[in-house]
mmCIF file of C-alpha atoms (C1' of nucleotides) in Angstrom:
data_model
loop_
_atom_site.group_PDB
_atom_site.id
_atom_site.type_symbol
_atom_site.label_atom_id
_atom_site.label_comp_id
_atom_site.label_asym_id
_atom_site.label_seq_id
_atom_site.Cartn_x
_atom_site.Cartn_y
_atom_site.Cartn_z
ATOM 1 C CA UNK A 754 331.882 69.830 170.595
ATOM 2 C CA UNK A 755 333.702 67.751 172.994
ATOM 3 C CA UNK A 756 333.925 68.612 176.686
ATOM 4 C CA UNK A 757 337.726 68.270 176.258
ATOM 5 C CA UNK A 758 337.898 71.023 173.397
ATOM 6 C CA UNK A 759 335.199 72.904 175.219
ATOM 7 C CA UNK A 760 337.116 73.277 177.788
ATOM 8 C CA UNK A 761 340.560 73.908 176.379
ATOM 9 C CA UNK A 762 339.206 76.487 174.010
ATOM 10 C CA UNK A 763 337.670 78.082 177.192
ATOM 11 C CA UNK A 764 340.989 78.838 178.552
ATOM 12 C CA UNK A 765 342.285 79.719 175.126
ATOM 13 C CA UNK A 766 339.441 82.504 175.303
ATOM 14 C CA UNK A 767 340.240 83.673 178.967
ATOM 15 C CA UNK A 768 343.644 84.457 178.518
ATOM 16 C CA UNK A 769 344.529 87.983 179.794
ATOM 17 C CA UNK A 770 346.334 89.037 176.344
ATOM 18 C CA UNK A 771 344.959 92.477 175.782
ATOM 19 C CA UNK A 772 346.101 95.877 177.260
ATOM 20 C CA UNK A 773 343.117 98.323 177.846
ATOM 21 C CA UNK A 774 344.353 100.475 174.559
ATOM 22 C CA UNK A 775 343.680 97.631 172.577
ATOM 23 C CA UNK A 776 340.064 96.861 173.885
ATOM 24 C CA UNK A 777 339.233 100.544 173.532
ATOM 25 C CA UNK A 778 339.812 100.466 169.774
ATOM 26 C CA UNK A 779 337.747 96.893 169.755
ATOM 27 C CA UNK A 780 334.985 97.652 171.457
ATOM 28 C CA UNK A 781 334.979 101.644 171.190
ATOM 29 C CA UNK A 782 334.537 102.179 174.891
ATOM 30 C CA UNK A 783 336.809 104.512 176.697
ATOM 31 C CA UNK A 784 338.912 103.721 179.415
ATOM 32 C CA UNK A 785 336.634 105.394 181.799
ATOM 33 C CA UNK A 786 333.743 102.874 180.876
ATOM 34 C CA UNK A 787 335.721 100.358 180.770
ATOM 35 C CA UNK A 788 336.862 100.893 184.257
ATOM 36 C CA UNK A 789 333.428 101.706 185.404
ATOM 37 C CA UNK A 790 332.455 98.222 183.942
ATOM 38 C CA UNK A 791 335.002 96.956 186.324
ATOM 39 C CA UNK A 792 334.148 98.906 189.126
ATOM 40 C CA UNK A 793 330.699 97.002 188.904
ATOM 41 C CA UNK A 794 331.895 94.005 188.672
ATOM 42 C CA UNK A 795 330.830 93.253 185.269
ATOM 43 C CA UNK A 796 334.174 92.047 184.442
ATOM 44 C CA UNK A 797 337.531 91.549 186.335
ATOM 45 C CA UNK A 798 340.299 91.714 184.024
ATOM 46 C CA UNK A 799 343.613 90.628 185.399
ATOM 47 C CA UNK A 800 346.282 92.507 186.464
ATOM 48 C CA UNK A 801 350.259 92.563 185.251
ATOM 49 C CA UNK A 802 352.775 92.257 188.124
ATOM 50 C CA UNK A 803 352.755 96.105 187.586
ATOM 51 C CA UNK A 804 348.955 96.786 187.944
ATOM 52 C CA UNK A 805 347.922 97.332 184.514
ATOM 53 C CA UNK A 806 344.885 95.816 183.723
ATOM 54 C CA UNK A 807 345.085 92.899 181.146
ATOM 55 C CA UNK A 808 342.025 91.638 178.872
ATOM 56 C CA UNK A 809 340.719 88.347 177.679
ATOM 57 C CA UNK A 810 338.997 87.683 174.685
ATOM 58 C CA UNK A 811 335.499 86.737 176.679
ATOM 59 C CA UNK A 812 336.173 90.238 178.175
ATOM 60 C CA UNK A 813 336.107 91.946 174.597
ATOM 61 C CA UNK A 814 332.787 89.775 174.212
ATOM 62 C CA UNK A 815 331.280 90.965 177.930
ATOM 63 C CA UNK A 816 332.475 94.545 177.086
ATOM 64 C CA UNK A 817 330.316 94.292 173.467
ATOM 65 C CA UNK A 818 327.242 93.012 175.141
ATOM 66 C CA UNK A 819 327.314 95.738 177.584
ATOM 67 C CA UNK A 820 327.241 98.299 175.371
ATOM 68 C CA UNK A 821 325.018 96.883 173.056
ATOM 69 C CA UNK A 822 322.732 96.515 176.365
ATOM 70 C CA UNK A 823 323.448 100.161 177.629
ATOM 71 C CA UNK A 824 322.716 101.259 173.896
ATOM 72 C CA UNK A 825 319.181 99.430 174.351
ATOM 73 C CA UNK A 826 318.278 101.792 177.430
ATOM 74 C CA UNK A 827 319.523 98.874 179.900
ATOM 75 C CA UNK A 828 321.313 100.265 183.000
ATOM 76 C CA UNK A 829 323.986 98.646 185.184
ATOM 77 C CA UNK A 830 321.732 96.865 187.504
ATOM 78 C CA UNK A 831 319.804 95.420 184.402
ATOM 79 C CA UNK A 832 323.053 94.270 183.176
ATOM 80 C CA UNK A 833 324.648 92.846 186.670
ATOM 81 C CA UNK A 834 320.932 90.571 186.396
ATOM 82 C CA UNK A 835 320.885 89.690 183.147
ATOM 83 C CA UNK A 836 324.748 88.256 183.557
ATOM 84 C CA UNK A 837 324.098 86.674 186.874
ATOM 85 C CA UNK A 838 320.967 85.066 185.063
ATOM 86 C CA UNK A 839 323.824 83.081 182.537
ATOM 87 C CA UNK A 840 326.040 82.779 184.937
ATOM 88 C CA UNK A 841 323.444 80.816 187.137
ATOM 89 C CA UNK A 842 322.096 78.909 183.762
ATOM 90 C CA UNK A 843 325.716 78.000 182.934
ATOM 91 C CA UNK A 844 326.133 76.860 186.396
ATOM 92 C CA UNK A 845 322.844 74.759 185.706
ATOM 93 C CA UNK A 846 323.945 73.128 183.022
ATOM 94 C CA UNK A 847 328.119 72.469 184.505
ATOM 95 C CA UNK A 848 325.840 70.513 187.644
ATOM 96 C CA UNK A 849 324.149 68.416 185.176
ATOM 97 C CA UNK A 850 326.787 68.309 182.500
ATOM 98 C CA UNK A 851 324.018 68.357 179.790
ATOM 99 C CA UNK A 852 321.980 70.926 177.485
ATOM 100 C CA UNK A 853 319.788 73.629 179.579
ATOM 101 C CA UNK A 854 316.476 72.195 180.058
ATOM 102 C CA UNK A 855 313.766 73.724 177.664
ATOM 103 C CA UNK A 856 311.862 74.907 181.187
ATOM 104 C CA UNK A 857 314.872 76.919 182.018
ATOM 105 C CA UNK A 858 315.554 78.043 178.817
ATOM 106 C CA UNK A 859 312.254 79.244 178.396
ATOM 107 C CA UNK A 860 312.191 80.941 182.267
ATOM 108 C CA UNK A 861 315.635 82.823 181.179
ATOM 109 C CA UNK A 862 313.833 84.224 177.744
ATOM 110 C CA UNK A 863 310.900 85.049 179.939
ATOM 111 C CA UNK A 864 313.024 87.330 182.663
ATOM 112 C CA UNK A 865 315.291 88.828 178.958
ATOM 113 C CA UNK A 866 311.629 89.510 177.706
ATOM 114 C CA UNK A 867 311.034 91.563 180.727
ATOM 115 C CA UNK A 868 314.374 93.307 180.823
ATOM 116 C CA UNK A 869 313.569 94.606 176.974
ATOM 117 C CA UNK A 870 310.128 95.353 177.503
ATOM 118 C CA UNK A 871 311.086 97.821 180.492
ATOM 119 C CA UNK A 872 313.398 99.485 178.007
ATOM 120 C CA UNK A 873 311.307 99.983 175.164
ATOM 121 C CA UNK A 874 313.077 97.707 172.530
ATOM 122 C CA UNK A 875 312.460 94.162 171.273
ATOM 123 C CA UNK A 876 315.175 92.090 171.617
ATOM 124 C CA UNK A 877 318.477 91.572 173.429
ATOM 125 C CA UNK A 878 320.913 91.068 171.016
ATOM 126 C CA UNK A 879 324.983 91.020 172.401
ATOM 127 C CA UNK A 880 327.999 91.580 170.471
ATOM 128 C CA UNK A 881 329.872 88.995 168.580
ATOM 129 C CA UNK A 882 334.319 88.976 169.279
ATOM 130 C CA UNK A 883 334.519 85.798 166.677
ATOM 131 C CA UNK A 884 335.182 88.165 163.995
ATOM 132 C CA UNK A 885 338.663 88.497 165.571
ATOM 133 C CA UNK A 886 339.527 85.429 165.964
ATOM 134 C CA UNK A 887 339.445 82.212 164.107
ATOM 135 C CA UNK B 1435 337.718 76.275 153.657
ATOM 136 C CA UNK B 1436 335.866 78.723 151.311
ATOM 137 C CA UNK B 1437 338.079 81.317 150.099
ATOM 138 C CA UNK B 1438 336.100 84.031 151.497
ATOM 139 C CA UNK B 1439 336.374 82.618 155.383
ATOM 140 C CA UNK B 1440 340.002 82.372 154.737
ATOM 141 C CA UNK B 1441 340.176 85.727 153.849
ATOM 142 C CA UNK B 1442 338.591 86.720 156.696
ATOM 143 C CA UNK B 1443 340.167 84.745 158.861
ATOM 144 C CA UNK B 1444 343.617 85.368 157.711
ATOM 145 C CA UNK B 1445 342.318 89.552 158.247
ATOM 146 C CA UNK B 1446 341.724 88.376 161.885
ATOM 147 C CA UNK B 1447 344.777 87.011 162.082
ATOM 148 C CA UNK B 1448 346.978 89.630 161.242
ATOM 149 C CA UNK B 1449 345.056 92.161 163.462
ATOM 150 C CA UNK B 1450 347.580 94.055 165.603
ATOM 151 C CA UNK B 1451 346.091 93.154 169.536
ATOM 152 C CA UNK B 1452 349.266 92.529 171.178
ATOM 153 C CA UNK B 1453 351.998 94.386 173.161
ATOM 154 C CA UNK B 1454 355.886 93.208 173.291
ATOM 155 C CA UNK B 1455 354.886 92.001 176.722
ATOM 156 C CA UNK B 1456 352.126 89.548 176.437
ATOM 157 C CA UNK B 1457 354.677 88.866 172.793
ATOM 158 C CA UNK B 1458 357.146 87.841 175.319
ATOM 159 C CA UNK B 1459 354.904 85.556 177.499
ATOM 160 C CA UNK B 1460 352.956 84.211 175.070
ATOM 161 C CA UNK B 1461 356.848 82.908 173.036
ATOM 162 C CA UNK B 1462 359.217 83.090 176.174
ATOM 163 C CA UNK B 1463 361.786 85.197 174.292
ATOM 164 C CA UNK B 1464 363.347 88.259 175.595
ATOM 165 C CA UNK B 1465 362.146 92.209 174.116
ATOM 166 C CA UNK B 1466 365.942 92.097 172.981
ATOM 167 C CA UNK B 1467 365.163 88.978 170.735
ATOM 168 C CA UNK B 1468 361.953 89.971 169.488
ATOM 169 C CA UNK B 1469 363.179 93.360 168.867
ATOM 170 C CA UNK B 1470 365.957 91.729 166.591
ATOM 171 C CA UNK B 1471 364.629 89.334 164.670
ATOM 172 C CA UNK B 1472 362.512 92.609 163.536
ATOM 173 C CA UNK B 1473 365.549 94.723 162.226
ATOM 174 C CA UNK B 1474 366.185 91.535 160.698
ATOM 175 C CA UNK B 1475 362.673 91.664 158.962
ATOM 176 C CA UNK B 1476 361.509 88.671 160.126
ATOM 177 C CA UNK B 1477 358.685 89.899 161.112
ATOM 178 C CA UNK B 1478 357.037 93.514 160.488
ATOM 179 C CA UNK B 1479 354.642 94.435 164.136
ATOM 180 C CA UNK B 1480 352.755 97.566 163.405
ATOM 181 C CA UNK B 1481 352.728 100.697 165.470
ATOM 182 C CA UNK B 1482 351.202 102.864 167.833
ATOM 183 C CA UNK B 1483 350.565 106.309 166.835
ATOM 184 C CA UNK B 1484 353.208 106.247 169.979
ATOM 185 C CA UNK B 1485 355.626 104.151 168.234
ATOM 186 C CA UNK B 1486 354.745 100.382 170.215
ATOM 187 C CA UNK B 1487 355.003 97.806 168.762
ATOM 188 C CA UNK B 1488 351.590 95.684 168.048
ATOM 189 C CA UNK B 1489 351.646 92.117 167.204
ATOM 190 C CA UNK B 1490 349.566 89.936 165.709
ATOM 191 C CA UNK B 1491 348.561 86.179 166.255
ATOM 192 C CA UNK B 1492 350.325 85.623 162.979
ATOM 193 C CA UNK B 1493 353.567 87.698 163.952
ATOM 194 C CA UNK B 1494 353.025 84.844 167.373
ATOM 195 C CA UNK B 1495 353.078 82.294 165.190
ATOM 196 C CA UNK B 1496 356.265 83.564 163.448
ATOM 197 C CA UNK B 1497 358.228 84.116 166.084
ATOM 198 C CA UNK B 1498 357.200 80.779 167.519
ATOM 199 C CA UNK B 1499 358.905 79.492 164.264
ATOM 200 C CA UNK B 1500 361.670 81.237 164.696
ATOM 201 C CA UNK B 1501 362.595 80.387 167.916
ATOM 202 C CA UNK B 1502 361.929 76.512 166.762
ATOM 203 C CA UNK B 1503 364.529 76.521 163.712
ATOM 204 C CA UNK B 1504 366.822 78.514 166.043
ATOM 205 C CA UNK B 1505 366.736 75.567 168.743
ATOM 206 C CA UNK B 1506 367.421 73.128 165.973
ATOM 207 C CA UNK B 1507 370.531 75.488 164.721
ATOM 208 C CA UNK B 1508 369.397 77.079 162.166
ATOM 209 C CA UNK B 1509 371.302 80.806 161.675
ATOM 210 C CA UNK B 1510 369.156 83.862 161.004
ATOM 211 C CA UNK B 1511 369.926 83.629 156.796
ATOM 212 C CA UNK B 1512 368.736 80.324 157.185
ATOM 213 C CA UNK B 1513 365.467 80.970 158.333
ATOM 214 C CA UNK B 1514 365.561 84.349 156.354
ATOM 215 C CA UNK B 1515 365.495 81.629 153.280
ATOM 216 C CA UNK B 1516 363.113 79.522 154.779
ATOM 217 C CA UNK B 1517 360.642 82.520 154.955
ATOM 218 C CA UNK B 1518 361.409 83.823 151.347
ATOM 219 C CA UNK B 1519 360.585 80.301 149.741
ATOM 220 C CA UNK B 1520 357.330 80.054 151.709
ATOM 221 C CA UNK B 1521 356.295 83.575 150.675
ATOM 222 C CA UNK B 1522 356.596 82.544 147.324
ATOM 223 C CA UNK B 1523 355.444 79.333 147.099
ATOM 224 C CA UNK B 1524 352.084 81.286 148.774
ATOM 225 C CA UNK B 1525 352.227 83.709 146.148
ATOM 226 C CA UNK B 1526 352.662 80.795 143.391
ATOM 227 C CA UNK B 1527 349.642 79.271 145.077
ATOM 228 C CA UNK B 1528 347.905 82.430 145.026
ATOM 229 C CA UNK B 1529 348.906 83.608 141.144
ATOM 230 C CA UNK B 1530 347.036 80.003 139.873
ATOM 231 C CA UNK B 1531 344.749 80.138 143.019
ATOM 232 C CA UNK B 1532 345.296 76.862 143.507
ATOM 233 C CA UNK B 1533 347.047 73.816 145.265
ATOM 234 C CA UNK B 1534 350.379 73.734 144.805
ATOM 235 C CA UNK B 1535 351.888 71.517 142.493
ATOM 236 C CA UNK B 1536 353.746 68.527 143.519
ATOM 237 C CA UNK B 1537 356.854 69.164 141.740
ATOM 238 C CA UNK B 1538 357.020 72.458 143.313
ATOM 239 C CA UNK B 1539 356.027 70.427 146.916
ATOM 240 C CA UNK B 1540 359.311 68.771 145.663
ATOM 241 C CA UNK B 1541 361.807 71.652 145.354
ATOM 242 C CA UNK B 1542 360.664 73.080 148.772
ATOM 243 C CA UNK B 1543 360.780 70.174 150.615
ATOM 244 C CA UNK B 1544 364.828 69.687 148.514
ATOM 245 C CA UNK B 1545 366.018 72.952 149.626
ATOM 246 C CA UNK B 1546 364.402 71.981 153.101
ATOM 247 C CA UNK B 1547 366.387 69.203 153.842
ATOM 248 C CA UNK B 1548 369.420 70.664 152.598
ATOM 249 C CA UNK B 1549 369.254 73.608 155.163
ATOM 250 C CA UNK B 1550 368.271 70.929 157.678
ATOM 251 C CA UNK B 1551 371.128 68.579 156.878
ATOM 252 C CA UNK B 1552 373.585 71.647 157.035
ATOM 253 C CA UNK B 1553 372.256 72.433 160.877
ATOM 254 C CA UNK B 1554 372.587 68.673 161.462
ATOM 255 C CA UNK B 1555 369.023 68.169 162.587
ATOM 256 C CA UNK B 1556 366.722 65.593 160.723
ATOM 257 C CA UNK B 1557 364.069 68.138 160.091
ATOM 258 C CA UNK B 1558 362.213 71.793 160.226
ATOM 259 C CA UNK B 1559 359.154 71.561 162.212
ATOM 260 C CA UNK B 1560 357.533 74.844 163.647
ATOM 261 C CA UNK B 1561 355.529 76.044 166.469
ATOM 262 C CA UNK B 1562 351.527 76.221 166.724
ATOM 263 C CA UNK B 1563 349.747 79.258 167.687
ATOM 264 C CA UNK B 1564 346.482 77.627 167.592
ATOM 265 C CA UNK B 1565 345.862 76.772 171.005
ATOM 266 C CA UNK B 1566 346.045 80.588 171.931
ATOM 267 C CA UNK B 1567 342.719 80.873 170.253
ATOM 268 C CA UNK B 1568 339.798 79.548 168.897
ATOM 269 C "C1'" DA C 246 393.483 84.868 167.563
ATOM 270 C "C1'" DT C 247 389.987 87.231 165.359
ATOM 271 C "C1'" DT C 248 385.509 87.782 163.763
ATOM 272 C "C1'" DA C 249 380.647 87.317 163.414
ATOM 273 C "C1'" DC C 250 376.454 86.279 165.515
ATOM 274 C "C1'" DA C 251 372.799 86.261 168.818
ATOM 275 C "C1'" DT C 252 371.754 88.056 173.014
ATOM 276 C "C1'" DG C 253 372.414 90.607 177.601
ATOM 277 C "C1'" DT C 254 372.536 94.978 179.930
ATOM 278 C "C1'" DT C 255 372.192 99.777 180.871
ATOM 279 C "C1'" DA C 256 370.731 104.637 180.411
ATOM 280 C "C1'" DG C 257 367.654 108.212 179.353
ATOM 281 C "C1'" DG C 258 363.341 109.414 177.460
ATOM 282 C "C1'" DA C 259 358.467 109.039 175.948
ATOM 283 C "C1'" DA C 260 354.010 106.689 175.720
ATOM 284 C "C1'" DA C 261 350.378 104.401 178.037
ATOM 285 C "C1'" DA C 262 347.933 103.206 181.943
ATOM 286 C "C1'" DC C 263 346.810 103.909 186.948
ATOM 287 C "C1'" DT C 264 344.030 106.153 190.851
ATOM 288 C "C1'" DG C 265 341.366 109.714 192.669
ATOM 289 C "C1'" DA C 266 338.845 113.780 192.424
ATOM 290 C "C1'" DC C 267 335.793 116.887 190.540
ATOM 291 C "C1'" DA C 268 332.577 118.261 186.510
ATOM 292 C "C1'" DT C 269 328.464 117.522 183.670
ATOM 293 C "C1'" DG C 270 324.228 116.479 181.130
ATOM 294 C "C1'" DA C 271 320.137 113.649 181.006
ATOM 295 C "C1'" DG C 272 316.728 111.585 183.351
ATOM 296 C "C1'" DT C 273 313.893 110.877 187.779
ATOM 297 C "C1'" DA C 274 311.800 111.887 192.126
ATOM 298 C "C1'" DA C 275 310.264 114.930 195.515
ATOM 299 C "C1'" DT D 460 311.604 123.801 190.391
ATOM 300 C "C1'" DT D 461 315.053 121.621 192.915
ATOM 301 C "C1'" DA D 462 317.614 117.917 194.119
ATOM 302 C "C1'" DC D 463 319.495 113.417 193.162
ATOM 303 C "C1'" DT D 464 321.343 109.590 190.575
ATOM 304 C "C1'" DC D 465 323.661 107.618 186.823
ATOM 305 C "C1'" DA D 466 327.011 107.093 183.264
ATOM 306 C "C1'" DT D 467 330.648 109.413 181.494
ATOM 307 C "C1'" DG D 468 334.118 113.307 180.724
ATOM 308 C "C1'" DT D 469 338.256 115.477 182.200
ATOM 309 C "C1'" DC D 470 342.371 116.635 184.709
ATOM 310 C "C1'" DA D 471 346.523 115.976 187.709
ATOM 311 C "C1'" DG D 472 350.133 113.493 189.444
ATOM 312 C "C1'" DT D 473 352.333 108.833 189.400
ATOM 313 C "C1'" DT D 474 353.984 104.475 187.954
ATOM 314 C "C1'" DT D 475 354.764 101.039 184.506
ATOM 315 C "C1'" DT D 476 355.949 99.692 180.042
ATOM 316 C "C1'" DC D 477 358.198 100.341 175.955
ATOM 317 C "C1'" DC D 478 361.432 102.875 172.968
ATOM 318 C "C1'" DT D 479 366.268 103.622 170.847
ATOM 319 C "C1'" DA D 480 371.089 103.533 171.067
ATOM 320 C "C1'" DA D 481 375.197 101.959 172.756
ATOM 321 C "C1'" DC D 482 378.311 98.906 174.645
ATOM 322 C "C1'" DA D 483 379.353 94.071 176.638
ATOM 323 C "C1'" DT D 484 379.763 89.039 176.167
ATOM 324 C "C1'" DG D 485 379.939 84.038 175.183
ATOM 325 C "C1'" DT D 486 380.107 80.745 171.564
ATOM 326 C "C1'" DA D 487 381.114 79.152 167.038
ATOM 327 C "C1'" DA D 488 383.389 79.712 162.697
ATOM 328 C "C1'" DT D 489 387.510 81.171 160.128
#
DNA sequence: ATTACATGTTAGGAAAACTGACATGAGTAA
DNA sequence: TTACTCATGTCAGTTTTCCTAACATGTAAT
């Protein structure tokens, strides 16, 4: 993929479209998680000019792989790492505007290993929006 | 395109995610236009169990149509007509579940440029949801 | 001049979403 | 056991958004 349609589809996927009605019936969270998502920072949906809180598509997507983490035994503060772990890799790889290193790839694994172990279950796997969208 | 992922994707497309507002945004027309152009059945939003509207990314798409042939002077039976002949030419397409023929290409693209002669303007040309989403 | 069309505007009402507070059940620690 | 924390439920009181219906208006066609 190009770094131009990488990027445009990016925005595409961060527009604030969806009202919080909507995501409930997508993601089958109710408003009170969702806002207690929020309230932790896990996601920071925009607001209308009226203060109703408007959600992207990559929302919808963070929203699914919290609760399939939460469903796995992961709490909040497992969560907050695990995202701040791909937010840092991301970062990693916008510095050096190339693939994530296989060291750093395998580092990440390593510290999602530990995460599942302390839970109990195998793997981390997150929820998948593209089924909504082409 | 397989038939199967345009199936699906044509499901996702016709989801109901959006409110009149973001509607409004995403097209620029007014709740009053929108509103209209549905008791005029161009286009059919679902509803809440509350009785709001809830658009789709194809209902976006239509609407971004019809304010196009609008622009360009075309009336409301106009584009009524325009809509019709599609529909069936997709269901023609559909019934031999294949390409469409090039005579029929031919009487489509006939009774096009007669409505677009009639509004004075050289041709139909319609607007493009897809860089909303991926 | 009248009419039709597409849209603006307003009013009154109902649905949906907001914040904040308190309640609760399961798990954990003391 | 008792107490605490965490994630979520629930309720109350507001505010925002959307609804329908009606009437108003400017432009184009007759």
């Amino acid at each position: 993929m190009s770094s131009e349609s990488k990027r445009s589809s990016e925005l595409r996927r961060s527009m604030p479209l969806l009202p919080i009605g909507t995501v409930m019936q997508l993601t089958e969270l109710t408003a009170r998680q969702i806002r207690y998502y929020e309230e932790h920072e896990l996601i920071q949906p925009h607001r209308t000019e009226g203060n109703r809180r408007m959600f992207s598509l990559n929302d919808v997507d963070t929203l699914l792989e919290i609760k399939d983490m939460l469903e796995q035994g992961v709490n909040m503060a497992g969560i907050k790492k695990v995202f701040d772990m791909k937010k840092n890799s991301s970062m990693l790889k916008a510095q050096a505007n190339e693939e994530i290193s296989n060291s750093e790839l395998r580092q990440i694994l390593r510290e999602e290993m530990k995460l599942a172990q302390r839970s109990q279950k195998p793997s981390l796997r997150h929820g998948d929006m593209s089924r909504f969208y082409q």
